[in-house]
Amino acid sequence: MKLVAGIVQLLIFQQCALVMGRAKPLNAEYPLCANVSNCNNNMTVIMTQIKLKINEMHSEAKCLFDSYVKNQQFDKYNLTSVCNPESIDFPKFNVANASEEEKMVELYKIFQYMKVAMGNISQEQSELNPLQHHLLSKLNTSKAQIAAVIYNLSCILCRKYQITKVDVHYSMRFPTNTFKKKIRGCKILKKYKHFLLEAANMMNGWIKNLGHNPDPSFNKHRCESGSL
């Protein structure tokens, strides 16, 4: 019953994310534990929800990236070069020898970064490609998923580790040139796709150690065709 309640709670936060306005640049102050009283008391349930949501996002990441690229008129450019993500300021994900607490903090930082980045990409695309409803829907879904993961990570950090503040300040740059906006969005979404693979593998390993087998259905996802 607690799992059902937790899922309902997760869906509420997803819906809230859909009505968010344009994301703002990151700063170092976030009310990390503002909604801690609403958290599920079962930390294993929350960790399982995080794992399931990250797996879902990972399974959809390629479709999101492909849909984005198809709508940016990159045909005459070398996509590998144009969308090379090495030049962007995406946060590092170094959890090879990290503790569970350190891994949760790293995930929290990156998803806070992506909340801002995805918000700006979504806003830019609504202005540049307002009729591409398939792409805009995918971006809005991603924003909602990110908000849900952040909420559950906040519960873990506050309840389990008594962490009340995490520095999530990054020197994120927002280009004004239209083509540069498209390029930056492409680089971020490509890097995000790679990150989600790492995060999914990490969370699946954690769940496996608890004696649960990852749901193989999350590795089988077919992109829906939209009107591009």
Coordinates of N, CA and C in Angstrom, one line a residue:
M1 N 0.8 -1.2 0.0 CA 0.0 0.0 0.0 C 0.9 1.3 0.0
K2 N 2.0 1.2 0.7 CA 2.9 2.3 0.7 C 3.5 2.6 -0.6
L3 N 3.7 1.5 -1.4 CA 4.3 1.7 -2.8 C 3.3 2.4 -3.6
V4 N 2.0 2.1 -3.5 CA 0.9 2.7 -4.3 C 0.9 4.2 -4.0
A5 N 0.9 4.5 -2.7 CA 0.8 5.9 -2.2 C 2.0 6.7 -2.8
G6 N 3.2 6.0 -2.7 CA 4.4 6.7 -3.2 C 4.3 7.0 -4.7
I7 N 3.7 6.1 -5.5 CA 3.6 6.3 -6.9 C 2.6 7.4 -7.2
V8 N 1.5 7.4 -6.5 CA 0.6 8.5 -6.7 C 1.2 9.9 -6.4
Q9 N 2.0 9.9 -5.3 CA 2.8 11.1 -4.9 C 3.7 11.5 -6.0
L10 N 4.4 10.5 -6.6 CA 5.3 10.8 -7.7 C 4.6 11.4 -8.9
L11 N 3.4 10.9 -9.2 CA 2.6 11.4 -10.4 C 2.2 12.8 -10.1
I12 N 1.9 13.2 -8.9 CA 1.4 14.5 -8.6 C 2.6 15.5 -8.9
F13 N 3.8 15.1 -8.5 CA 4.9 16.0 -8.7 C 5.3 16.1 -10.2
Q14 N 5.0 15.0 -11.0 CA 5.2 15.1 -12.4 C 4.3 16.1 -13.0
Q15 N 3.0 16.1 -12.6 CA 2.0 17.0 -13.2 C 2.4 18.4 -12.8
C16 N 2.9 18.7 -11.6 CA 3.3 20.0 -11.2 C 4.4 20.5 -12.1
A17 N 5.3 19.6 -12.5 CA 6.4 20.1 -13.4 C 6.0 20.5 -14.7
L18 N 4.8 20.0 -15.2 CA 4.4 20.4 -16.5 C 3.9 21.8 -16.6
V19 N 3.6 22.5 -15.5 CA 3.1 23.8 -15.5 C 4.2 24.8 -15.1
M20 N 5.5 24.3 -15.0 CA 6.5 25.2 -14.6 C 6.8 26.2 -15.8
G21 N 7.2 27.4 -15.5 CA 7.6 28.3 -16.5 C 9.0 28.1 -16.9
R22 N 9.6 29.1 -17.6 CA 11.0 28.9 -18.0 C 11.9 28.7 -16.8
A23 N 12.8 27.7 -16.9 CA 13.8 27.5 -15.8 C 14.8 28.6 -15.7
K24 N 15.2 28.9 -14.5 CA 16.1 30.0 -14.3 C 17.6 29.4 -14.0
P25 N 18.6 30.3 -14.2 CA 20.0 29.8 -13.9 C 20.1 29.3 -12.5
L26 N 21.0 28.3 -12.4 CA 21.2 27.7 -11.1 C 21.8 28.7 -10.1
N27 N 21.5 28.5 -8.8 CA 22.3 29.2 -7.8 C 22.5 28.2 -6.7
A28 N 23.2 28.6 -5.6 CA 23.6 27.7 -4.6 C 22.5 27.4 -3.5
E29 N 21.4 28.1 -3.6 CA 20.4 28.0 -2.5 C 19.1 27.3 -3.0
Y30 N 18.9 26.1 -2.5 CA 17.6 25.4 -2.8 C 17.0 24.9 -1.5
P31 N 15.7 25.0 -1.4 CA 15.0 24.4 -0.2 C 15.0 22.9 -0.2
L32 N 16.1 22.3 0.0 CA 16.2 20.9 -0.2 C 15.2 20.1 0.6
C33 N 14.9 20.5 1.8 CA 14.0 19.7 2.7 C 12.7 20.3 2.9
A34 N 12.3 21.2 2.0 CA 11.0 22.0 2.1 C 9.8 21.1 2.2
N35 N 9.8 20.0 1.4 CA 8.7 19.1 1.4 C 8.9 17.7 2.0
V36 N 9.9 17.7 3.0 CA 10.3 16.4 3.5 C 9.1 15.8 4.3
S37 N 8.2 16.5 4.8 CA 7.1 16.0 5.6 C 6.2 15.1 4.7
N38 N 6.2 15.3 3.4 CA 5.4 14.6 2.5 C 6.0 13.3 2.0
C39 N 7.3 13.1 2.4 CA 8.0 11.9 1.9 C 7.5 10.6 2.5
N40 N 7.6 9.6 1.7 CA 7.3 8.2 2.1 C 8.3 7.8 3.2
N41 N 7.9 7.2 4.2 CA 8.9 6.8 5.3 C 9.7 5.6 4.9
N42 N 9.4 4.9 3.9 CA 10.1 3.7 3.5 C 11.2 4.1 2.5
M43 N 12.4 4.1 2.9 CA 13.5 4.6 2.0 C 13.7 3.6 0.8
T44 N 13.5 2.3 1.1 CA 13.7 1.3 0.0 C 12.6 1.6 -1.1
V45 N 11.4 1.9 -0.7 CA 10.4 2.2 -1.7 C 10.8 3.4 -2.6
I46 N 11.3 4.5 -1.9 CA 11.7 5.7 -2.6 C 12.9 5.4 -3.6
M47 N 13.9 4.6 -3.1 CA 15.0 4.3 -3.9 C 14.5 3.4 -5.2
T48 N 13.6 2.6 -4.9 CA 13.0 1.8 -6.0 C 12.3 2.7 -7.1
Q49 N 11.6 3.7 -6.6 CA 10.9 4.6 -7.5 C 11.9 5.4 -8.3
I50 N 13.0 5.8 -7.7 CA 14.1 6.5 -8.4 C 14.7 5.7 -9.5
K51 N 14.9 4.4 -9.1 CA 15.5 3.4 -10.1 C 14.5 3.3 -11.3
L52 N 13.2 3.1 -11.0 CA 12.3 2.8 -12.1 C 12.2 4.1 -13.0
K53 N 12.1 5.3 -12.4 CA 12.0 6.5 -13.2 C 13.2 6.7 -14.0
I54 N 14.4 6.5 -13.5 CA 15.7 6.7 -14.3 C 15.7 5.7 -15.4
N55 N 15.3 4.4 -15.2 CA 15.2 3.4 -16.2 C 14.3 3.9 -17.3
E56 N 13.1 4.4 -16.9 CA 12.2 4.9 -17.9 C 12.8 6.0 -18.7
M57 N 13.4 7.0 -18.1 CA 14.0 8.1 -18.8 C 15.1 7.7 -19.7
H58 N 15.9 6.7 -19.3 CA 17.0 6.1 -20.1 C 16.4 5.5 -21.4
S59 N 15.3 4.8 -21.2 CA 14.7 4.1 -22.4 C 14.1 5.1 -23.4
E60 N 13.8 6.3 -22.9 CA 13.2 7.3 -23.8 C 14.2 8.3 -24.3
A61 N 15.4 8.3 -23.8 CA 16.4 9.4 -24.1 C 16.8 9.4 -25.5
K62 N 17.0 8.3 -26.2 CA 17.4 8.3 -27.6 C 16.3 8.8 -28.4
C63 N 15.0 8.5 -28.1 CA 13.9 9.0 -28.9 C 13.8 10.6 -28.8
L64 N 14.1 11.1 -27.6 CA 14.1 12.5 -27.3 C 15.2 13.2 -28.1
F65 N 16.4 12.6 -28.1 CA 17.5 13.2 -28.8 C 17.2 13.1 -30.3
D66 N 16.8 12.0 -30.8 CA 16.5 11.9 -32.3 C 15.4 12.9 -32.7
S67 N 14.4 13.0 -31.9 CA 13.3 14.0 -32.2 C 13.8 15.4 -32.3
Y68 N 14.7 15.7 -31.3 CA 15.3 17.1 -31.2 C 16.1 17.3 -32.5
V69 N 17.0 16.4 -32.8 CA 17.9 16.6 -34.0 C 17.1 16.8 -35.3
K70 N 16.1 16.0 -35.5 CA 15.3 16.1 -36.7 C 14.6 17.4 -36.9
N71 N 14.4 18.2 -35.8 CA 13.7 19.5 -35.9 C 14.7 20.7 -35.9
Q72 N 16.0 20.4 -36.0 CA 16.9 21.6 -35.9 C 17.6 21.9 -37.2
Q73 N 17.2 21.2 -38.3 CA 17.8 21.5 -39.6 C 19.3 21.4 -39.6
F74 N 19.8 20.3 -39.1 CA 21.2 20.0 -39.1 C 21.7 19.2 -40.3
D75 N 20.9 19.1 -41.3 CA 21.1 18.1 -42.4 C 22.5 18.4 -43.0
K76 N 22.9 19.6 -43.2 CA 24.1 19.9 -44.0 C 25.4 19.9 -43.1
Y77 N 25.2 19.6 -41.8 CA 26.3 19.6 -40.9 C 26.7 18.2 -40.4
N78 N 27.9 18.0 -40.0 CA 28.4 16.8 -39.4 C 27.8 16.7 -38.0
L79 N 26.9 15.8 -37.8 CA 26.2 15.8 -36.5 C 27.2 15.4 -35.3
T80 N 28.1 14.5 -35.6 CA 29.1 14.1 -34.6 C 29.9 15.3 -34.1
S81 N 30.2 16.2 -35.0 CA 31.0 17.4 -34.7 C 30.1 18.4 -34.0
V82 N 29.0 18.7 -34.6 CA 28.1 19.8 -34.1 C 27.6 19.5 -32.7
C83 N 27.3 18.2 -32.5 CA 26.7 17.8 -31.2 C 27.7 17.2 -30.3
N84 N 28.9 17.4 -30.5 CA 30.0 16.9 -29.6 C 29.8 17.5 -28.2
P85 N 29.4 16.7 -27.2 CA 29.1 17.3 -25.8 C 30.3 17.6 -25.0
E86 N 31.5 17.4 -25.4 CA 32.7 17.5 -24.6 C 32.9 19.0 -24.2
S87 N 32.4 19.9 -25.0 CA 32.6 21.3 -24.7 C 31.6 22.0 -23.7
I88 N 30.6 21.3 -23.3 CA 29.6 21.9 -22.5 C 30.0 21.7 -21.0
D89 N 29.3 22.4 -20.1 CA 29.7 22.4 -18.7 C 28.8 21.4 -17.9
F90 N 28.5 20.3 -18.5 CA 27.7 19.3 -17.8 C 28.4 18.7 -16.6
P91 N 27.8 18.6 -15.5 CA 28.4 18.2 -14.2 C 29.0 16.8 -14.4
K92 N 30.1 16.6 -13.7 CA 30.8 15.3 -13.7 C 30.0 14.3 -12.9
F93 N 30.0 13.0 -13.4 CA 29.3 11.9 -12.6 C 30.4 10.9 -12.3
N94 N 31.0 11.1 -11.1 CA 32.1 10.3 -10.7 C 31.7 9.5 -9.4
V95 N 31.1 8.3 -9.7 CA 30.6 7.5 -8.6 C 31.2 6.1 -8.5
A96 N 32.3 5.8 -9.2 CA 32.9 4.5 -9.3 C 33.2 3.9 -7.9
N97 N 33.8 4.7 -7.1 CA 34.2 4.2 -5.7 C 33.5 5.0 -4.6
A98 N 32.3 5.6 -5.0 CA 31.6 6.5 -4.0 C 30.7 5.7 -3.2
S99 N 30.4 6.2 -2.0 CA 29.4 5.6 -1.1 C 28.0 5.9 -1.7
E100 N 27.0 5.2 -1.1 CA 25.6 5.5 -1.6 C 25.2 6.9 -1.3
E101 N 25.6 7.5 -0.2 CA 25.3 8.9 0.0 C 25.9 9.8 -1.0
E102 N 27.1 9.6 -1.4 CA 27.8 10.4 -2.4 C 27.1 10.3 -3.7
K103 N 26.7 9.1 -4.0 CA 26.0 8.8 -5.3 C 24.7 9.6 -5.4
M104 N 24.0 9.6 -4.3 CA 22.7 10.3 -4.2 C 22.9 11.8 -4.4
V105 N 24.0 12.3 -3.8 CA 24.3 13.8 -3.9 C 24.6 14.1 -5.4
E106 N 25.4 13.2 -6.0 CA 25.8 13.4 -7.4 C 24.6 13.4 -8.3
L107 N 23.7 12.5 -8.1 CA 22.5 12.4 -8.9 C 21.6 13.7 -8.7
Y108 N 21.5 14.1 -7.4 CA 20.7 15.3 -7.1 C 21.3 16.6 -7.9
K109 N 22.6 16.7 -7.9 CA 23.2 17.8 -8.5 C 23.0 17.8 -10.0
I110 N 23.1 16.7 -10.7 CA 23.0 16.6 -12.1 C 21.5 16.8 -12.5
F111 N 20.6 16.2 -11.7 CA 19.2 16.4 -12.1 C 18.7 17.9 -11.9
Q112 N 19.3 18.6 -10.9 CA 19.0 20.0 -10.7 C 19.6 20.8 -11.9
Y113 N 20.7 20.4 -12.4 CA 21.3 21.0 -13.6 C 20.4 20.8 -14.8
M114 N 19.9 19.6 -14.9 CA 19.0 19.2 -16.0 C 17.7 19.9 -15.9
K115 N 17.2 20.1 -14.7 CA 15.9 20.9 -14.6 C 16.0 22.2 -15.3
V116 N 17.1 22.9 -15.0 CA 17.3 24.2 -15.6 C 17.6 24.1 -17.1
A117 N 18.4 23.2 -17.5 CA 18.8 23.0 -18.9 C 17.6 22.6 -19.7
M118 N 16.8 21.6 -19.2 CA 15.6 21.1 -20.0 C 14.6 22.2 -20.0
G119 N 14.4 23.0 -19.0 CA 13.5 24.1 -19.0 C 13.8 25.1 -20.1
N120 N 15.1 25.4 -20.2 CA 15.5 26.4 -21.3 C 15.4 25.8 -22.7
I121 N 15.7 24.5 -22.8 CA 15.6 23.9 -24.1 C 14.1 23.9 -24.5
S122 N 13.3 23.5 -23.6 CA 11.8 23.5 -23.9 C 11.3 24.9 -24.3
Q123 N 11.7 25.9 -23.6 CA 11.3 27.2 -23.9 C 11.8 27.7 -25.2
E124 N 13.0 27.4 -25.5 CA 13.6 27.8 -26.8 C 12.9 27.1 -28.0
Q125 N 12.6 25.8 -27.8 CA 11.9 25.0 -28.9 C 10.5 25.5 -29.1
S126 N 9.8 25.9 -28.0 CA 8.5 26.4 -28.1 C 8.4 27.7 -28.9
E127 N 9.6 28.4 -28.9 CA 9.7 29.6 -29.7 C 10.2 29.4 -31.1
L128 N 11.2 28.4 -31.3 CA 11.8 28.1 -32.6 C 10.9 27.2 -33.4
N129 N 10.3 26.2 -32.7 CA 9.5 25.2 -33.4 C 8.2 25.0 -32.8
P130 N 7.3 26.0 -32.7 CA 6.1 26.0 -32.0 C 5.1 24.9 -32.5
L131 N 5.2 24.5 -33.7 CA 4.3 23.5 -34.3 C 4.7 22.1 -34.2
Q132 N 5.9 21.9 -33.6 CA 6.5 20.5 -33.5 C 6.0 19.9 -32.1
H133 N 4.7 19.6 -32.1 CA 4.1 19.2 -30.8 C 4.7 17.9 -30.3
H134 N 5.1 17.0 -31.2 CA 5.7 15.7 -30.7 C 7.0 16.0 -29.9
L135 N 7.8 16.8 -30.4 CA 9.1 17.2 -29.7 C 8.7 17.9 -28.4
L136 N 7.9 18.9 -28.5 CA 7.5 19.7 -27.3 C 6.9 18.8 -26.2
S137 N 6.1 17.8 -26.6 CA 5.5 16.9 -25.6 C 6.6 16.1 -24.9
K138 N 7.6 15.6 -25.7 CA 8.7 14.8 -25.1 C 9.5 15.7 -24.2
L139 N 9.8 16.9 -24.5 CA 10.5 17.8 -23.6 C 9.7 18.0 -22.3
N140 N 8.4 18.3 -22.4 CA 7.6 18.5 -21.2 C 7.6 17.2 -20.3
T141 N 7.5 16.1 -21.0 CA 7.5 14.8 -20.2 C 8.8 14.7 -19.5
S142 N 9.9 15.0 -20.1 CA 11.2 14.9 -19.5 C 11.4 15.9 -18.3
K143 N 10.8 17.1 -18.4 CA 10.8 18.0 -17.3 C 10.1 17.5 -16.1
A144 N 8.9 16.8 -16.4 CA 8.1 16.2 -15.3 C 8.9 15.1 -14.6
Q145 N 9.5 14.3 -15.4 CA 10.3 13.1 -14.9 C 11.4 13.6 -14.0
I146 N 12.1 14.6 -14.5 CA 13.3 15.2 -13.7 C 12.8 15.7 -12.4
A147 N 11.6 16.5 -12.4 CA 11.1 17.0 -11.1 C 10.8 15.9 -10.2
A148 N 10.2 14.8 -10.7 CA 9.9 13.6 -9.8 C 11.1 13.0 -9.2
V149 N 12.2 12.9 -10.0 CA 13.4 12.3 -9.4 C 14.0 13.2 -8.4
I150 N 14.0 14.5 -8.7 CA 14.6 15.4 -7.7 C 13.8 15.4 -6.4
Y151 N 12.5 15.3 -6.4 CA 11.7 15.2 -5.2 C 12.1 14.0 -4.4
N152 N 12.2 12.8 -5.1 CA 12.5 11.6 -4.3 C 14.0 11.6 -3.8
L153 N 14.9 12.2 -4.6 CA 16.3 12.3 -4.1 C 16.3 13.2 -2.9
S154 N 15.5 14.3 -2.9 CA 15.4 15.1 -1.7 C 15.0 14.4 -0.5
C155 N 14.0 13.5 -0.7 CA 13.5 12.7 0.5 C 14.7 11.8 1.0
I156 N 15.4 11.2 0.1 CA 16.5 10.3 0.5 C 17.6 11.1 1.3
L157 N 18.0 12.3 0.7 CA 19.0 13.1 1.3 C 18.6 13.7 2.7
C158 N 17.4 14.1 2.8 CA 16.9 14.7 4.0 C 16.6 13.7 5.1
R159 N 15.9 12.6 4.7 CA 15.4 11.7 5.7 C 16.5 10.7 6.1
K160 N 17.2 10.2 5.1 CA 18.2 9.1 5.4 C 19.5 9.6 5.8
Y161 N 20.0 10.7 5.2 CA 21.3 11.2 5.5 C 21.4 12.6 6.2
Q162 N 20.2 13.1 6.5 CA 20.1 14.4 7.2 C 20.9 15.5 6.5
I163 N 20.9 15.5 5.2 CA 21.6 16.6 4.5 C 20.5 17.6 4.2
T164 N 20.8 18.9 4.5 CA 19.8 19.9 4.4 C 20.2 20.9 3.2
K165 N 21.4 20.8 2.7 CA 21.8 21.7 1.7 C 22.8 21.1 0.8
V166 N 22.7 21.2 -0.5 CA 23.6 20.7 -1.5 C 23.9 21.9 -2.5
D167 N 25.2 22.1 -2.7 CA 25.7 23.2 -3.6 C 25.5 22.7 -5.0
V168 N 24.6 23.3 -5.7 CA 24.3 23.0 -7.1 C 24.6 24.1 -8.1
H169 N 25.5 24.9 -7.8 CA 25.9 26.1 -8.6 C 26.8 25.7 -9.7
Y170 N 26.3 26.0 -11.0 CA 27.1 25.8 -12.2 C 27.2 27.0 -13.0
S171 N 28.3 27.2 -13.7 CA 28.4 28.4 -14.6 C 27.8 28.1 -16.0
M172 N 26.5 28.0 -15.9 CA 25.7 27.6 -17.2 C 25.6 28.8 -18.1
R173 N 25.9 28.7 -19.3 CA 25.9 29.8 -20.3 C 24.6 29.6 -21.2
F174 N 24.0 30.7 -21.5 CA 22.8 30.7 -22.3 C 23.0 31.5 -23.6
P175 N 23.3 30.9 -24.7 CA 23.5 31.7 -26.0 C 22.3 32.4 -26.4
T176 N 22.5 33.5 -27.1 CA 21.4 34.3 -27.7 C 21.2 34.0 -29.2
N177 N 22.2 33.6 -29.9 CA 22.2 33.2 -31.3 C 21.3 32.0 -31.5
T178 N 20.4 32.0 -32.4 CA 19.5 30.9 -32.7 C 20.2 29.6 -32.9
F179 N 21.1 29.6 -33.8 CA 21.8 28.3 -34.2 C 22.6 27.8 -33.0
K180 N 23.2 28.7 -32.2 CA 24.0 28.3 -31.1 C 23.1 27.7 -30.0
K181 N 21.9 28.2 -29.9 CA 20.9 27.6 -29.0 C 20.6 26.2 -29.4
K182 N 20.4 26.0 -30.7 CA 20.1 24.6 -31.2 C 21.3 23.7 -30.9
I183 N 22.5 24.2 -31.1 CA 23.7 23.3 -30.9 C 23.8 23.0 -29.5
R184 N 23.7 24.0 -28.6 CA 23.8 23.7 -27.2 C 22.8 22.7 -26.7
G185 N 21.5 22.8 -27.1 CA 20.5 21.9 -26.8 C 20.8 20.5 -27.2
C186 N 21.4 20.3 -28.4 CA 21.8 19.0 -29.0 C 22.9 18.4 -28.1
K187 N 23.9 19.2 -27.7 CA 25.0 18.7 -26.9 C 24.5 18.3 -25.5
I188 N 23.6 19.1 -24.9 CA 23.1 18.7 -23.6 C 22.3 17.4 -23.6
L189 N 21.4 17.3 -24.6 CA 20.6 16.1 -24.7 C 21.4 14.8 -25.0
K190 N 22.5 15.0 -25.8 CA 23.4 13.9 -26.1 C 24.1 13.4 -24.8
K191 N 24.6 14.4 -24.1 CA 25.3 14.1 -22.8 C 24.4 13.5 -21.8
Y192 N 23.2 14.0 -21.8 CA 22.1 13.6 -20.8 C 21.8 12.1 -21.1
K193 N 21.7 11.8 -22.4 CA 21.5 10.4 -22.8 C 22.6 9.4 -22.3
H194 N 23.8 9.8 -22.4 CA 24.9 9.0 -21.9 C 24.9 8.9 -20.4
F195 N 24.6 10.0 -19.7 CA 24.5 10.0 -18.2 C 23.4 9.1 -17.8
L196 N 22.3 9.1 -18.4 CA 21.2 8.2 -18.0 C 21.5 6.7 -18.1
L197 N 22.3 6.4 -19.1 CA 22.8 5.0 -19.2 C 23.6 4.7 -17.9
E198 N 24.5 5.5 -17.5 CA 25.4 5.3 -16.3 C 24.5 5.2 -15.1
A199 N 23.6 6.2 -15.0 CA 22.7 6.2 -13.8 C 21.8 5.0 -13.7
A200 N 21.3 4.6 -14.8 CA 20.4 3.4 -14.8 C 21.2 2.1 -14.4
N201 N 22.4 2.0 -14.9 CA 23.3 0.9 -14.5 C 23.6 0.9 -13.1
M202 N 23.9 2.1 -12.5 CA 24.2 2.2 -11.1 C 23.0 1.8 -10.3
M203 N 21.8 2.3 -10.6 CA 20.6 2.1 -9.8 C 20.2 0.6 -9.9
N204 N 20.3 0.0 -11.1 CA 20.0 -1.4 -11.3 C 20.9 -2.3 -10.4
G205 N 22.2 -1.9 -10.4 CA 23.1 -2.6 -9.5 C 22.7 -2.5 -8.0
W206 N 22.3 -1.3 -7.6 CA 21.9 -1.2 -6.2 C 20.7 -2.0 -5.9
I207 N 19.7 -2.0 -6.8 CA 18.5 -2.9 -6.6 C 18.8 -4.4 -6.6
K208 N 19.7 -4.7 -7.5 CA 20.2 -6.1 -7.6 C 20.8 -6.6 -6.3
N209 N 21.5 -5.7 -5.6 CA 22.2 -6.0 -4.4 C 21.2 -6.3 -3.3
L210 N 20.0 -5.7 -3.4 CA 18.9 -5.9 -2.5 C 18.1 -7.2 -2.7
G211 N 18.5 -7.8 -3.8 CA 17.8 -9.1 -4.2 C 16.7 -9.0 -5.1
H212 N 16.5 -7.8 -5.8 CA 15.5 -7.6 -6.8 C 16.1 -7.5 -8.2
N213 N 15.4 -8.1 -9.1 CA 15.9 -8.1 -10.5 C 15.4 -6.9 -11.3
P214 N 16.2 -6.2 -12.0 CA 15.7 -5.0 -12.8 C 14.7 -5.5 -13.8
D215 N 13.7 -4.7 -14.1 CA 12.7 -5.0 -15.0 C 13.2 -4.9 -16.4
P216 N 13.4 -6.0 -17.2 CA 14.0 -5.9 -18.5 C 13.2 -5.1 -19.5
S217 N 11.9 -4.8 -19.2 CA 11.1 -4.1 -20.2 C 11.5 -2.7 -20.4
F218 N 12.3 -2.1 -19.5 CA 12.8 -0.8 -19.6 C 13.9 -0.7 -20.7
N219 N 14.5 -1.8 -21.0 CA 15.5 -1.8 -22.0 C 14.9 -2.0 -23.4
K220 N 13.6 -2.1 -23.5 CA 13.0 -2.3 -24.8 C 12.0 -1.2 -25.0
H221 N 12.4 -0.2 -25.8 CA 11.6 1.0 -26.0 C 11.6 1.3 -27.5
R222 N 10.4 1.5 -28.1 CA 10.4 1.9 -29.5 C 9.9 3.3 -29.6
C223 N 10.7 4.1 -30.4 CA 10.3 5.5 -30.6 C 9.0 5.6 -31.3
E224 N 8.1 6.5 -30.8 CA 6.9 6.7 -31.5 C 7.2 7.7 -32.6
S225 N 6.6 7.5 -33.7 CA 6.8 8.4 -34.9 C 5.9 9.6 -34.7
G226 N 6.4 10.8 -34.8 CA 5.6 12.0 -34.7 C 5.7 12.8 -36.0
S227 N 4.8 13.8 -36.2 CA 4.8 14.6 -37.4 C 6.0 15.6 -37.3
L228 N 7.0 15.4 -38.1 CA 8.2 16.2 -37.9 C 8.3 17.2 -39.0

